[in-house]
PDB file of C-alpha atoms in Angstrom:
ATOM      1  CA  UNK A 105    -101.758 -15.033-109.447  1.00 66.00           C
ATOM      2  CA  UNK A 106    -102.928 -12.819-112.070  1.00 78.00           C
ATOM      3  CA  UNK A 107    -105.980 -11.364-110.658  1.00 85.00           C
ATOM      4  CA  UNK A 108    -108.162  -8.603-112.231  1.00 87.00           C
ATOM      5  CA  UNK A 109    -107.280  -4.764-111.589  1.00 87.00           C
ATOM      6  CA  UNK A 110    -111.095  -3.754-111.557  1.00 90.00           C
ATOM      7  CA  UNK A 111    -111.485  -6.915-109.112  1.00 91.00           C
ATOM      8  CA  UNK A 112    -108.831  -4.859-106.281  1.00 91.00           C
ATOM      9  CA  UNK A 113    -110.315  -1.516-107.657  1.00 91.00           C
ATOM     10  CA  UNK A 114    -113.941  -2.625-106.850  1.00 92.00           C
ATOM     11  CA  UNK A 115    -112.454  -4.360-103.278  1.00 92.00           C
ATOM     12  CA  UNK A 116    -111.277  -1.162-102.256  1.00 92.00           C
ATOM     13  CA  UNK A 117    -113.805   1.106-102.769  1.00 92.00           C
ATOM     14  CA  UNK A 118    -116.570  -1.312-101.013  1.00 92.00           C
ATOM     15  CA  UNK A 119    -113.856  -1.459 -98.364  1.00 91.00           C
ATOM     16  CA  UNK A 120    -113.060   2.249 -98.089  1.00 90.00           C
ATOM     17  CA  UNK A 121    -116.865   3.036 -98.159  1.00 89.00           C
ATOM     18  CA  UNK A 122    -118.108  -0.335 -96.074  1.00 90.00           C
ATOM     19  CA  UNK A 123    -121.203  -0.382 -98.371  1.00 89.00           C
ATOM     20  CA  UNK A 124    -121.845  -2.389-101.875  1.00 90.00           C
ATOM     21  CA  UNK A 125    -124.093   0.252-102.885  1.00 89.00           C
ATOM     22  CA  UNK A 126    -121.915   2.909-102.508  1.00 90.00           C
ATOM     23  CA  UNK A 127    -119.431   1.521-104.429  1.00 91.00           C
ATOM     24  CA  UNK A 128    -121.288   0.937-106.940  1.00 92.00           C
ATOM     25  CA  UNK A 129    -122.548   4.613-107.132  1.00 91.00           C
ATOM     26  CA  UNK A 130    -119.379   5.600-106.929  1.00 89.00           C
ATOM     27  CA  UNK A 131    -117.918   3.670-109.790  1.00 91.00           C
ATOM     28  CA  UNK A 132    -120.916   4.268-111.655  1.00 90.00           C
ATOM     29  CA  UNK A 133    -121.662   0.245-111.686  1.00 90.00           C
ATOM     30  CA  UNK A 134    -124.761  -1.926-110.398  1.00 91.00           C
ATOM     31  CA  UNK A 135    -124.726  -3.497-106.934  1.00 90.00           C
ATOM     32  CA  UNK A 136    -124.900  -7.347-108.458  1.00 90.00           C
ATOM     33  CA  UNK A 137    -121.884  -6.672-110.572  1.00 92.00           C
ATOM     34  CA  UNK A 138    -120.025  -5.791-107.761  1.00 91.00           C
ATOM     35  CA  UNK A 139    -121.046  -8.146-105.516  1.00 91.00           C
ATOM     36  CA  UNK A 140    -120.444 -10.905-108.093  1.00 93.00           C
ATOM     37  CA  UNK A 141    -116.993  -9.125-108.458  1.00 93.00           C
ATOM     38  CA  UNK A 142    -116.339  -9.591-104.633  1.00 91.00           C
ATOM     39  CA  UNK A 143    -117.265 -13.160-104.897  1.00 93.00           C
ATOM     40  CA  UNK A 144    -114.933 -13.745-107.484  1.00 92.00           C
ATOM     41  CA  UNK A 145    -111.872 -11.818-106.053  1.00 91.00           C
ATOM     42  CA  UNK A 146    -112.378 -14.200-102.768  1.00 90.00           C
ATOM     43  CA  UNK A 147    -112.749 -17.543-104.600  1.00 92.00           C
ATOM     44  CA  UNK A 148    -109.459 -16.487-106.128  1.00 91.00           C
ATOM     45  CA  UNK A 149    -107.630 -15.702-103.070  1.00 91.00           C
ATOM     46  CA  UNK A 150    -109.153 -18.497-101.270  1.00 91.00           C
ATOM     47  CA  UNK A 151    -110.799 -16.772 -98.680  1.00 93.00           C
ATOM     48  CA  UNK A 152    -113.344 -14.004 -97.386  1.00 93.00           C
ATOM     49  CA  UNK A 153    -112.744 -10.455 -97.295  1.00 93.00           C
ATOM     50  CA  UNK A 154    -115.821  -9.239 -95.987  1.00 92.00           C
ATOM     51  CA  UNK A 155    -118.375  -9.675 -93.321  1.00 91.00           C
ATOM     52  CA  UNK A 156    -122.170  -9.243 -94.127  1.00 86.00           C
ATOM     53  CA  UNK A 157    -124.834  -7.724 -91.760  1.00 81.00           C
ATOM     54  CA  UNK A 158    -127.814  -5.862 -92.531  1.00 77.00           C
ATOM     55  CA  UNK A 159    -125.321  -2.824 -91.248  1.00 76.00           C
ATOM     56  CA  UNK A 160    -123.337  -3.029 -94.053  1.00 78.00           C
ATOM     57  CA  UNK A 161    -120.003  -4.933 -94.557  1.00 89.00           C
ATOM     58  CA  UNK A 162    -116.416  -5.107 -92.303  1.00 91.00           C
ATOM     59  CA  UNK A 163    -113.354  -6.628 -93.327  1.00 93.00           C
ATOM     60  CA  UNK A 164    -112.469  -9.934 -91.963  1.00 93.00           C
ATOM     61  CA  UNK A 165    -108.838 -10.073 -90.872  1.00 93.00           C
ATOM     62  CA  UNK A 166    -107.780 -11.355 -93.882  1.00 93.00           C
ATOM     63  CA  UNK A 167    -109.391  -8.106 -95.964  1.00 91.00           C
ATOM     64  CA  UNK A 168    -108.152  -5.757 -93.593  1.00 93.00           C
ATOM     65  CA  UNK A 169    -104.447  -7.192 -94.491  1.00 93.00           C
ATOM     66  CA  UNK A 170    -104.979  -6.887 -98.351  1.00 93.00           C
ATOM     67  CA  UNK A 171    -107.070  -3.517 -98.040  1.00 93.00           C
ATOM     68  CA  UNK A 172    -103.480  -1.970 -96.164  1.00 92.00           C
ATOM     69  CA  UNK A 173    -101.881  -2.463 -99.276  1.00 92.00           C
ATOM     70  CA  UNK A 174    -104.881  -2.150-101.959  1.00 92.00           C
ATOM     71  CA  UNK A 175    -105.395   1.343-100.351  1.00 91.00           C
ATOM     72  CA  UNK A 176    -101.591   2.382-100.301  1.00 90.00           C
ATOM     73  CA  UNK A 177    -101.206   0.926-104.131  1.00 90.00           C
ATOM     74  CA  UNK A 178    -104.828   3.071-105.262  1.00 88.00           C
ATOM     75  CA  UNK A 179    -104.077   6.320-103.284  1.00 86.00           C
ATOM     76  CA  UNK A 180    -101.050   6.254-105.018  1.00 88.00           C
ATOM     77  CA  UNK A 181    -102.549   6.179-107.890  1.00 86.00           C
ATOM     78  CA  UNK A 182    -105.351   8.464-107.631  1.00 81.00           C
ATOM     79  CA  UNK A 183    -102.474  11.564-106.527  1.00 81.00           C
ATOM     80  CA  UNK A 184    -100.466  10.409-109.697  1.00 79.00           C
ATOM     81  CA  UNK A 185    -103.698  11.457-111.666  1.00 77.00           C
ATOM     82  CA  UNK A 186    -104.505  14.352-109.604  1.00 74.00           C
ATOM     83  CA  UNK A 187    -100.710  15.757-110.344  1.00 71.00           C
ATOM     84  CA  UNK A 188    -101.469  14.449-114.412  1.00 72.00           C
ATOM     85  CA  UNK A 189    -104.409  16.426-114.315  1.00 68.00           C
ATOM     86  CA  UNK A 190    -102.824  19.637-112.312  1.00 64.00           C
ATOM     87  CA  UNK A 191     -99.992  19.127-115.153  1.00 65.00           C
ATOM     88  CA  UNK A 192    -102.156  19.444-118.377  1.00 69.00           C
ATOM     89  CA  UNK A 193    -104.105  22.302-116.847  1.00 65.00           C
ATOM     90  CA  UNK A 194    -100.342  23.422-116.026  1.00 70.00           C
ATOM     91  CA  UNK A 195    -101.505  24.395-112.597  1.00 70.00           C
ATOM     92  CA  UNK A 196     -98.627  22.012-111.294  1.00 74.00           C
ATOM     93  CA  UNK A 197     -95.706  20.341-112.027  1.00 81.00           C
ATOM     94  CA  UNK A 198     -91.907  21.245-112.472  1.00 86.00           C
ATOM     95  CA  UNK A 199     -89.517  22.897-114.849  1.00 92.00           C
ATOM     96  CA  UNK A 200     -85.898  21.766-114.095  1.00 94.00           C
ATOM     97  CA  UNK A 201     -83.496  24.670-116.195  1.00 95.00           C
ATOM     98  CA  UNK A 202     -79.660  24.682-116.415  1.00 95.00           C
ATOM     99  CA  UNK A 203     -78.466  27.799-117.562  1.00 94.00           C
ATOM    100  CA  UNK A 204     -75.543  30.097-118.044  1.00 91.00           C
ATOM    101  CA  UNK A 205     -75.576  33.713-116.458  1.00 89.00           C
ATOM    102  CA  UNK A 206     -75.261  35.540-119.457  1.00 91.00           C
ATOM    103  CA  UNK A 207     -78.076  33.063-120.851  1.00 93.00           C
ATOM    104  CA  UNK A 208     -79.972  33.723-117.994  1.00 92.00           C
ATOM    105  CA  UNK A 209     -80.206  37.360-118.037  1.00 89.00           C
ATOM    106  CA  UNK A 210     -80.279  38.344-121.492  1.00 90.00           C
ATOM    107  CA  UNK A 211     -82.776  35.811-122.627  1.00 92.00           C
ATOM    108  CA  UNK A 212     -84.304  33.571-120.061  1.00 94.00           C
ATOM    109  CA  UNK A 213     -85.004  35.531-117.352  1.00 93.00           C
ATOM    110  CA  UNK A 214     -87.925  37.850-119.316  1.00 92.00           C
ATOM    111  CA  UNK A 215     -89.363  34.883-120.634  1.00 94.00           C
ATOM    112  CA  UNK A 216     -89.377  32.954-116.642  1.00 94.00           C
ATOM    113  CA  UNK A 217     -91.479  36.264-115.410  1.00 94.00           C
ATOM    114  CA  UNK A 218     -94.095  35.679-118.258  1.00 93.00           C
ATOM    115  CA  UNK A 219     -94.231  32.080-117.601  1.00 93.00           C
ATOM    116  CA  UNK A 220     -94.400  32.822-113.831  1.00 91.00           C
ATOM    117  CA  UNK A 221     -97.421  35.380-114.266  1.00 91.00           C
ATOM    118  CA  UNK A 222     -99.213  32.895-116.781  1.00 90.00           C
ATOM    119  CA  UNK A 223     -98.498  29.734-114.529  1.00 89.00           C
ATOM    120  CA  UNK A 224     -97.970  30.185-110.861  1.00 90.00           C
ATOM    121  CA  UNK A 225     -98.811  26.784-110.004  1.00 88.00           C
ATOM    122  CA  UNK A 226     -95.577  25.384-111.765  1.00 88.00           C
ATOM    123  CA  UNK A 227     -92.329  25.151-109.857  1.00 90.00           C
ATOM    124  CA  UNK A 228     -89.024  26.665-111.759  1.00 94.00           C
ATOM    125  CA  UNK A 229     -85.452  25.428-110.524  1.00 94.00           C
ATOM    126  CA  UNK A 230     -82.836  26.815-112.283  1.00 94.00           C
ATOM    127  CA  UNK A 231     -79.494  25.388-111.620  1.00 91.00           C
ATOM    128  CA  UNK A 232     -76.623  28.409-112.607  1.00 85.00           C
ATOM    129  CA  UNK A 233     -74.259  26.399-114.673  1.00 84.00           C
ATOM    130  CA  UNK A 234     -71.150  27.151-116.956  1.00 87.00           C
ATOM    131  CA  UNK A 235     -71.897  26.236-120.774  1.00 90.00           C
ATOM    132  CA  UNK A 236     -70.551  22.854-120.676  1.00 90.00           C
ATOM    133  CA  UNK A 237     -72.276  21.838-117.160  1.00 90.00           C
ATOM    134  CA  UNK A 238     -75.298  22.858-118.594  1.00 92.00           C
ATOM    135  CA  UNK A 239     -74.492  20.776-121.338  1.00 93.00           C
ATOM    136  CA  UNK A 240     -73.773  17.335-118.905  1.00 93.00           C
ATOM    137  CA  UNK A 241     -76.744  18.608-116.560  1.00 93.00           C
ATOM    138  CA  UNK A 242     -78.894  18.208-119.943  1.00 94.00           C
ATOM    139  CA  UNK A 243     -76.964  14.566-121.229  1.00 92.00           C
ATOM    140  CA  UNK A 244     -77.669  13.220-117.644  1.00 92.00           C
ATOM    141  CA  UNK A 245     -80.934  13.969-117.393  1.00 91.00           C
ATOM    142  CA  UNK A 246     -80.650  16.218-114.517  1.00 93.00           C
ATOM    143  CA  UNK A 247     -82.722  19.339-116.269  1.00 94.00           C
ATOM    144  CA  UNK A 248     -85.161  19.604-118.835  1.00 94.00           C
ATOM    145  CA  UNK A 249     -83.397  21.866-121.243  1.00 95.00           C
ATOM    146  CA  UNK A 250     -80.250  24.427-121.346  1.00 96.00           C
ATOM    147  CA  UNK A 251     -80.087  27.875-122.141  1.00 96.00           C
ATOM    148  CA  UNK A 252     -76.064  28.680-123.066  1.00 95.00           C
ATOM    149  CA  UNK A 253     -74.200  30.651-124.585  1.00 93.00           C
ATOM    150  CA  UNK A 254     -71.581  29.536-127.273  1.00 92.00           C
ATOM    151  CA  UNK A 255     -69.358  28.469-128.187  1.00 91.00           C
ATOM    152  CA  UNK A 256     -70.026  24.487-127.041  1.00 91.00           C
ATOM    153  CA  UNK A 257     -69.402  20.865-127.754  1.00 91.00           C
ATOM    154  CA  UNK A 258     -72.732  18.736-127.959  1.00 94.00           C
ATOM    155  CA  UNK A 259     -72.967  15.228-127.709  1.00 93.00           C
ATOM    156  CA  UNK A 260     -75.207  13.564-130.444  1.00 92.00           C
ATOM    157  CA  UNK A 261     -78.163  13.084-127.769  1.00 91.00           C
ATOM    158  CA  UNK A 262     -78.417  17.335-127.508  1.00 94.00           C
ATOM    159  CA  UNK A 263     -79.841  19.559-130.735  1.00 94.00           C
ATOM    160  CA  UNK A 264     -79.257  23.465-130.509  1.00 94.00           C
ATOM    161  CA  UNK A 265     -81.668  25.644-131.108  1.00 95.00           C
ATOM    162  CA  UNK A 266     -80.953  29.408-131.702  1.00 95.00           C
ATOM    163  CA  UNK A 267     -82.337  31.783-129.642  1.00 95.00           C
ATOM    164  CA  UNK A 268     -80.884  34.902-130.291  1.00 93.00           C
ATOM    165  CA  UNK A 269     -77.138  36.899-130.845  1.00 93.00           C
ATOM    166  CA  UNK A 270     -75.262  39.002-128.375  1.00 92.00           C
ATOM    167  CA  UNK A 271     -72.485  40.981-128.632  1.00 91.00           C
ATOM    168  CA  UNK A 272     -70.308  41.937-125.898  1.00 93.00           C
ATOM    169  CA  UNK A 273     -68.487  45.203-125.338  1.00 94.00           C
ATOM    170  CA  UNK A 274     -65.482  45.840-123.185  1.00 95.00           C
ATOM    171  CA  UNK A 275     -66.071  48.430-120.063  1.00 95.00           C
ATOM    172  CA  UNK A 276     -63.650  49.616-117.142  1.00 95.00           C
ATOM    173  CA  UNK A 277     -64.231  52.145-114.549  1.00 94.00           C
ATOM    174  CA  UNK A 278     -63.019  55.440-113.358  1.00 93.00           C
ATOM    175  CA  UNK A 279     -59.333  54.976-113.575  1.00 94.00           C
ATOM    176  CA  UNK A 280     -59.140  54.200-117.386  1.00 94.00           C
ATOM    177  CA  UNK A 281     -61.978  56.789-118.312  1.00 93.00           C
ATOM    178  CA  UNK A 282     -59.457  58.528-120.469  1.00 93.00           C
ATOM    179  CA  UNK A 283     -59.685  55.417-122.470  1.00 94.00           C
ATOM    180  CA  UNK A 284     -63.161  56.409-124.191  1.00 91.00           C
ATOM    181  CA  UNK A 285     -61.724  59.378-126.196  1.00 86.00           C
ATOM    182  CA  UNK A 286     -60.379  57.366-128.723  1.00 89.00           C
ATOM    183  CA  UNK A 287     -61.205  53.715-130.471  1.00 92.00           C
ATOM    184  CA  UNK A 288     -58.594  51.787-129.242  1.00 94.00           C
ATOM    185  CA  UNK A 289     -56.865  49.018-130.646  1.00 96.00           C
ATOM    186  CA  UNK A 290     -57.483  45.481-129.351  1.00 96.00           C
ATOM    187  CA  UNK A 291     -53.578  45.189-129.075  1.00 96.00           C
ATOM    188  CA  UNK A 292     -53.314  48.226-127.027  1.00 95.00           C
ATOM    189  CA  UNK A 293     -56.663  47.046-125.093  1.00 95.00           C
ATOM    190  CA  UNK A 294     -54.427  43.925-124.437  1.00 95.00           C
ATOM    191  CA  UNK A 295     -51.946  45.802-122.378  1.00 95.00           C
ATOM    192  CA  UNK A 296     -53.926  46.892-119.498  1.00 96.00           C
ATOM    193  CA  UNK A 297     -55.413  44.958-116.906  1.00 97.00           C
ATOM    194  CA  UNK A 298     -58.088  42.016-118.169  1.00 97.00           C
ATOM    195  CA  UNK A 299     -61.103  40.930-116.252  1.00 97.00           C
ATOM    196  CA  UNK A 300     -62.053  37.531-117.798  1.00 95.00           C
ATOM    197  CA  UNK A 301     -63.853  34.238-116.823  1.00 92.00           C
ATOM    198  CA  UNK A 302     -61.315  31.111-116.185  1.00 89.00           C
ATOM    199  CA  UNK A 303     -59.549  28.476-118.665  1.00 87.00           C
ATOM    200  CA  UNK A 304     -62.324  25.949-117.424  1.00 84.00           C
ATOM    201  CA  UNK A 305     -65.211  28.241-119.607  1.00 88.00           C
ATOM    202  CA  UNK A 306     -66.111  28.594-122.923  1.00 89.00           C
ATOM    203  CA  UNK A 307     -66.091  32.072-122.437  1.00 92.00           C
ATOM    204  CA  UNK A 308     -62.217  32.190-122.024  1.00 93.00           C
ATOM    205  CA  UNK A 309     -62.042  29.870-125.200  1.00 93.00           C
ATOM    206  CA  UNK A 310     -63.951  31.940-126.891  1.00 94.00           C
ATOM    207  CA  UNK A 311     -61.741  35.189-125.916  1.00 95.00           C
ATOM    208  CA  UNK A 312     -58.645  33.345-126.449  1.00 95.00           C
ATOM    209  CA  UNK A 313     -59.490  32.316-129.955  1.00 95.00           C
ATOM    210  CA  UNK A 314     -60.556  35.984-130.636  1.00 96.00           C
ATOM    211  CA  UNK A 315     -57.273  37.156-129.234  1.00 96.00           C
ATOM    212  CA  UNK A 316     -55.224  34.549-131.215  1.00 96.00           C
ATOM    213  CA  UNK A 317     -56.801  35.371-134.305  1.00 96.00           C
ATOM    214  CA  UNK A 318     -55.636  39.047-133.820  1.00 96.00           C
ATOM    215  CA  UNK A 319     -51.767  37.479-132.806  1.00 96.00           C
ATOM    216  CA  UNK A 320     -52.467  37.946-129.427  1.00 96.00           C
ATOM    217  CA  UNK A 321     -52.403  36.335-126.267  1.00 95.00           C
ATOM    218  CA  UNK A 322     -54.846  36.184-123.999  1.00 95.00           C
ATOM    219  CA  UNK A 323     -53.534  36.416-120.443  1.00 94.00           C
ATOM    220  CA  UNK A 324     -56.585  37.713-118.085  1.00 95.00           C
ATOM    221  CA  UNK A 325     -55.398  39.462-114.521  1.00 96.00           C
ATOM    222  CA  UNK A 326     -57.952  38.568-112.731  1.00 96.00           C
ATOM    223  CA  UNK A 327     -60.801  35.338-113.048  1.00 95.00           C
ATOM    224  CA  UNK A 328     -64.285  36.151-111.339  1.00 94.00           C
ATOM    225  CA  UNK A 329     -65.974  32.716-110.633  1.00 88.00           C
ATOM    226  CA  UNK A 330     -69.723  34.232-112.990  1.00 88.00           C
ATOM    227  CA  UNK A 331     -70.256  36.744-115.533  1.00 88.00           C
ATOM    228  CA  UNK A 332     -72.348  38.772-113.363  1.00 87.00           C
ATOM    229  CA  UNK A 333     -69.178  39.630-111.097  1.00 92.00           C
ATOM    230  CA  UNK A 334     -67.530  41.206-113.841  1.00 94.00           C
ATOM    231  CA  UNK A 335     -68.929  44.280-113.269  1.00 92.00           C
ATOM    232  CA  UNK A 336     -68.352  45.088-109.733  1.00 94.00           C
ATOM    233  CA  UNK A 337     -64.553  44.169-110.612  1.00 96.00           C
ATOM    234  CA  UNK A 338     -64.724  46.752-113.369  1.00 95.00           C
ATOM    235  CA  UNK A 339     -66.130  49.657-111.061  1.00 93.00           C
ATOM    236  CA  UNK A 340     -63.916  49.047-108.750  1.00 95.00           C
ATOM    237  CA  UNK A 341     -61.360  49.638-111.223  1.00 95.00           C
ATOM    238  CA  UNK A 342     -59.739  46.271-110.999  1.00 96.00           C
ATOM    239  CA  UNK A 343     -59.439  46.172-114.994  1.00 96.00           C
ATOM    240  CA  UNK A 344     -61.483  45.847-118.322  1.00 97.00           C
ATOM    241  CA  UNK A 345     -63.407  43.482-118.713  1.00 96.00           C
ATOM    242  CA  UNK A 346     -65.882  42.021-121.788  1.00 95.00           C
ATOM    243  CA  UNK A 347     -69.967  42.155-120.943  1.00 93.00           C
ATOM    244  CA  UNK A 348     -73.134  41.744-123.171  1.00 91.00           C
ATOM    245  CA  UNK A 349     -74.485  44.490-124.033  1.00 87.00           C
ATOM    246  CA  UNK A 350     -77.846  43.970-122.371  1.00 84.00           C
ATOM    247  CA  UNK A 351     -76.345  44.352-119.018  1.00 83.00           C
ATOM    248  CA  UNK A 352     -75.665  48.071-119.241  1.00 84.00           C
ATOM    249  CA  UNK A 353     -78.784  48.619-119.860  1.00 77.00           C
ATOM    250  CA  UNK A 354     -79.550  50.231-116.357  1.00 71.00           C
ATOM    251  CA  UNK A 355     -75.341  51.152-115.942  1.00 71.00           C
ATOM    252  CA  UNK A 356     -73.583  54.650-117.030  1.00 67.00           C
ATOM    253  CA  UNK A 357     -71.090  56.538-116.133  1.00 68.00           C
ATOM    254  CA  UNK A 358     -72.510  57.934-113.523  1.00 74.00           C
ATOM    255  CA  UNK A 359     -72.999  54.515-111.536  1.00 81.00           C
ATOM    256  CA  UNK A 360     -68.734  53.822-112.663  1.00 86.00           C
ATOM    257  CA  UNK A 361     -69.325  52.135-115.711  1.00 92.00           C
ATOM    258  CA  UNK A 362     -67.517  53.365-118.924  1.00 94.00           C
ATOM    259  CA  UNK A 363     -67.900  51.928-122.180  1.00 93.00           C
ATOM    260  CA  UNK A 364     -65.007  51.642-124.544  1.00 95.00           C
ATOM    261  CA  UNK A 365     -64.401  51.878-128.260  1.00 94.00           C
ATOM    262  CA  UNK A 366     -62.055  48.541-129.435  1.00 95.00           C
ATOM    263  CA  UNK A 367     -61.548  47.311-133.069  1.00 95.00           C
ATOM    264  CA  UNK A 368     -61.940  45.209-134.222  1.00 95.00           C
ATOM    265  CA  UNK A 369     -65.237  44.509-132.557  1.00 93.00           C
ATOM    266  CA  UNK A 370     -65.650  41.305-130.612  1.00 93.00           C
ATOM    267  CA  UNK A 371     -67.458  38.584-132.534  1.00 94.00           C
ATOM    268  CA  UNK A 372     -70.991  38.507-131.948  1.00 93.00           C
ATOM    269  CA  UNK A 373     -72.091  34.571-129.181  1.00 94.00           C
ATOM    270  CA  UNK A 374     -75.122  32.837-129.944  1.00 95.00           C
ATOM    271  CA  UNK A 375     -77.451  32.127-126.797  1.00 95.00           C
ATOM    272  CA  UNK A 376     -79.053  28.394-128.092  1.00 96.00           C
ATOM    273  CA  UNK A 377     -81.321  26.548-126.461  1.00 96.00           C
ATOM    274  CA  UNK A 378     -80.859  23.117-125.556  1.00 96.00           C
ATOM    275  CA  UNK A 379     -82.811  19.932-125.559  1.00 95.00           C
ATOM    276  CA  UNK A 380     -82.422  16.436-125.380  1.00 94.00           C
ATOM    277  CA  UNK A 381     -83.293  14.211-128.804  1.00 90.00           C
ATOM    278  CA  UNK A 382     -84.387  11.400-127.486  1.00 88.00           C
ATOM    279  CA  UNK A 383     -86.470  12.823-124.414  1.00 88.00           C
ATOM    280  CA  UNK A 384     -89.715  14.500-124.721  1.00 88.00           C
ATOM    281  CA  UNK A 385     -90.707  16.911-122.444  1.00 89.00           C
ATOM    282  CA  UNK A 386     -93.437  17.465-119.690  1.00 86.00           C
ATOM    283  CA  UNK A 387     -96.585  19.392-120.554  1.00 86.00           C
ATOM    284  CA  UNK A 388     -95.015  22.323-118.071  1.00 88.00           C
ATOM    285  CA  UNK A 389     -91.428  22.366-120.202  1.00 90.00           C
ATOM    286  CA  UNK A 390     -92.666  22.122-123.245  1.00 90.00           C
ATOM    287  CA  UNK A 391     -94.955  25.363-122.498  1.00 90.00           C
ATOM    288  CA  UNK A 392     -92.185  27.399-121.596  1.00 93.00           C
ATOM    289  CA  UNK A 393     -89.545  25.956-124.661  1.00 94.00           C
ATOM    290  CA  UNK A 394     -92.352  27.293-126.718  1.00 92.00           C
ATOM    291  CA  UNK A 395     -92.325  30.744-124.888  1.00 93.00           C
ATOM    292  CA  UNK A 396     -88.812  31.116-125.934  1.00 94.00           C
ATOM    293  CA  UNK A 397     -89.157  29.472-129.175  1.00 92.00           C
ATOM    294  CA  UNK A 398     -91.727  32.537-130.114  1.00 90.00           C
ATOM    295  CA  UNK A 399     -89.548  34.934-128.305  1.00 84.00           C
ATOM    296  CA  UNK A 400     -87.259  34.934-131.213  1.00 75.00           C
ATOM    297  CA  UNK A 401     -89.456  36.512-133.398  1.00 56.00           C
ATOM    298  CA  UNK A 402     -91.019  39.574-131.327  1.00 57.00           C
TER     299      UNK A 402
END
């Protein structure tokens, strides 16, 4: 059969409201029209869907069948506008974020309490990922976009976008204070104790290369799992390790931080955002992209 939509759309309102005329006020139609609708959507099905009386209408049997799945199909419908609407108005909907922890607090985080305050209607998940999980979260369409940090291999369906630069600056705690009264060396650096994310990370690729470059090896003592566990390895003097500037911010020596002097300085990482090219985004996503987008300029 291939049966009008405004033909089930007409049935169900009569149906949900038992009255011709109040369907028709409703759908901002005249009572013949729909009643000449009606007619037609029975002679098509081959039978009646509603009984007459100067009460107003019921459904026969046979309309009480179709209106259990007319009204399932159309309230369906109606919340899928309700949430389109909600979404425009960005009073609803969902941002889905993978991003890395150095991403996440030196960039993305300030921009999330913004959008929070602006939008509190929109739901934020934000999945804590390395740089290249981000990067798969993003190919397999399990997020809307990435915030990383590089360095990082992109298939052709992902396009960088750069956010900002960081530089990060080695630190240790108070039993290699003595450390800070001189610039040290990054081979002498190299023979103490190193605090550095896995060989699974493009942060250890990144250090490696770094090292390498300066005919050095880089052999870390000890692997924390994030970034952000760096630090309470350092103050309990567990080694040196590398962090971005931006996370001293509220640290000193009084809370067990020192920061240390090496040359030559590390290279400065990108922090890129990432989207897919052949994916737009939702009203809600694109919103916030365009938060950070302008963020790069204050």
């Amino acid at each position: 059969m291939n049966i009008s939509y405004d033909y089930y759309r007409i049935f169900y309102y009569v149906a949900k409201y038992k009255s011709f005329t109040r369907a028709a006020a409703v759908l901002l139609n005249n009572q013949p029209n729909i009643t000449r609708s009606i007619k037609n959507l029975e002679s098509e099905l081959g039978c009646t869907l509603f009984i007459r009386s100067h009460r107003g209408v019921t459904l026969t049997p046979e309309g009480e069948k179709l209106y259990t799945h007319i009204a399932l199909a159309f309230e369906h419908i109606e919340r899928g506008e309700r949430e389109l609407a909600m979404d425009k108005c960005l009073e609803g909907g969902l941002v889905s974020i993978g991003a890395s922890e150095v991403a996440l607090h030196c960039t993305l985080l300030p921009v999330l309490r913004q959008f929070r305050q602006l939008h509190p209607g929109v739901r934020i998940r934000v999945s804590n990922h390395s740089t290249p999980q981000a990067v798969t979260a993003l190919a397999e369409g399990l997020v809307d976009f990435s915030v990383v940090t590089t360095p990082m291999d992109l298939p052709s369906s992902v396009k960088k976008i750069l956010l900002c630069s960081i530089r990060e600056v080695p630190v240790c705690g108070a039993a290699y204070a003595h450390l800070t009264r001189k610039q040290l060396p990054l081979s002498q650096l190299a023979e103490y104790p190193l605090i550095c994310l896995g060989k699974q990370t493009k942060t250890y690729d990144f250090y490696a290369r770094w090292f390498s470059r300066n005919g050095l090896v880089l052999t870390p003592d000890i692997e924390p799992a994030t970034a952000d566990q760096i630090l309470p390895l350092v103050k309990n003097d567990l080694g040196i390790g590398f962090v971005p500037e931006e996370f001293l911010s509220s640290e000193s020596e009084s809370t067990g931080v020192y920061r240390l002097a090496v040359t030559p300085e590390a290279p400065k990482r990108d922090i890129c955002l990432l989207v897919r090219n052949d994916r737009p985004l939702s009203i809600a996503a694109r919103e916030l992209e365009e938060m950070l987008l302008n963020r790069r300029s204050e």
